[in-house]
Amino acid sequence: MLRRLDVSAAVYEWNYAEQMIAIRLAEAAGSVDKDRLSHDVFSERFLIKRPLLQALEPDPAGVPVL
């Protein structure tokens, strides 16, 4: 069986455990603004960057080389 690798699997993944903790903490605090929470849990803070994405990011030392 051939397994294809899509862009999201090759470049990044979401830290689902940390996202769930943030959601539960917001619910426990009683201040759940769903729009803001939705925006927050899909922010860079919860993004796990794979090596391909890291290689494409700007680097103060110079241009990335692939």
PDB file of C-alpha atoms in Angstrom, residues 18-61:
ATOM      1  CA  GLU A  18      -1.578  21.431  24.357  1.00  0.00           C
ATOM      2  CA  GLN A  19      -4.588  22.692  22.399  1.00  0.00           C
ATOM      3  CA  MET A  20      -6.932  20.577  24.528  1.00  0.00           C
ATOM      4  CA  ILE A  21      -5.307  21.798  27.738  1.00  0.00           C
ATOM      5  CA  ALA A  22      -5.769  25.419  26.633  1.00  0.00           C
ATOM      6  CA  ILE A  23      -9.419  24.765  25.795  1.00  0.00           C
ATOM      7  CA  ARG A  24     -10.067  23.061  29.140  1.00  0.00           C
ATOM      8  CA  LEU A  25      -8.338  25.855  31.059  1.00  0.00           C
ATOM      9  CA  ALA A  26     -10.415  28.494  29.257  1.00  0.00           C
ATOM     10  CA  GLU A  27     -13.598  26.556  30.024  1.00  0.00           C
ATOM     11  CA  ALA A  28     -12.611  26.175  33.692  1.00  0.00           C
ATOM     12  CA  ALA A  29     -11.918  29.902  33.948  1.00  0.00           C
ATOM     13  CA  GLY A  30     -15.442  30.526  32.703  1.00  0.00           C
ATOM     14  CA  SER A  31     -14.355  33.049  30.103  1.00  0.00           C
ATOM     15  CA  VAL A  32     -14.855  31.230  26.831  1.00  0.00           C
ATOM     16  CA  ASP A  33     -14.907  33.581  23.858  1.00  0.00           C
ATOM     17  CA  LYS A  34     -15.189  30.904  21.183  1.00  0.00           C
ATOM     18  CA  ASP A  35     -13.908  33.092  18.349  1.00  0.00           C
ATOM     19  CA  ARG A  36     -10.834  34.170  20.275  1.00  0.00           C
ATOM     20  CA  LEU A  37     -10.202  30.676  21.618  1.00  0.00           C
ATOM     21  CA  SER A  38     -10.492  29.215  18.117  1.00  0.00           C
ATOM     22  CA  HIS A  39      -8.000  31.771  16.836  1.00  0.00           C
ATOM     23  CA  ASP A  40      -5.643  31.160  19.760  1.00  0.00           C
ATOM     24  CA  VAL A  41      -5.497  27.345  19.597  1.00  0.00           C
ATOM     25  CA  PHE A  42      -4.627  27.515  15.900  1.00  0.00           C
ATOM     26  CA  SER A  43      -1.831  30.020  16.402  1.00  0.00           C
ATOM     27  CA  GLU A  44       1.888  29.453  15.952  1.00  0.00           C
ATOM     28  CA  ARG A  45       2.148  28.770  19.671  1.00  0.00           C
ATOM     29  CA  PHE A  46       0.586  25.330  19.123  1.00  0.00           C
ATOM     30  CA  LEU A  47       2.322  24.570  15.830  1.00  0.00           C
ATOM     31  CA  ILE A  48       5.007  21.906  15.715  1.00  0.00           C
ATOM     32  CA  LYS A  49       7.280  22.828  12.835  1.00  0.00           C
ATOM     33  CA  ARG A  50       8.805  19.913  10.979  1.00  0.00           C
ATOM     34  CA  PRO A  51      12.309  20.202   9.476  1.00  0.00           C
ATOM     35  CA  LEU A  52      11.024  21.194   6.022  1.00  0.00           C
ATOM     36  CA  LEU A  53       9.170  24.223   7.407  1.00  0.00           C
ATOM     37  CA  GLN A  54      12.131  25.121   9.608  1.00  0.00           C
ATOM     38  CA  ALA A  55      14.381  25.064   6.541  1.00  0.00           C
ATOM     39  CA  LEU A  56      12.080  27.454   4.668  1.00  0.00           C
ATOM     40  CA  GLU A  57      11.797  30.026   7.445  1.00  0.00           C
ATOM     41  CA  PRO A  58      13.834  33.239   7.260  1.00  0.00           C
ATOM     42  CA  ASP A  59      17.175  33.019   8.998  1.00  0.00           C
ATOM     43  CA  PRO A  60      19.217  36.045  10.067  1.00  0.00           C
ATOM     44  CA  ALA A  61      22.342  34.184   8.926  1.00  0.00           C
TER      45      ALA A  61
END
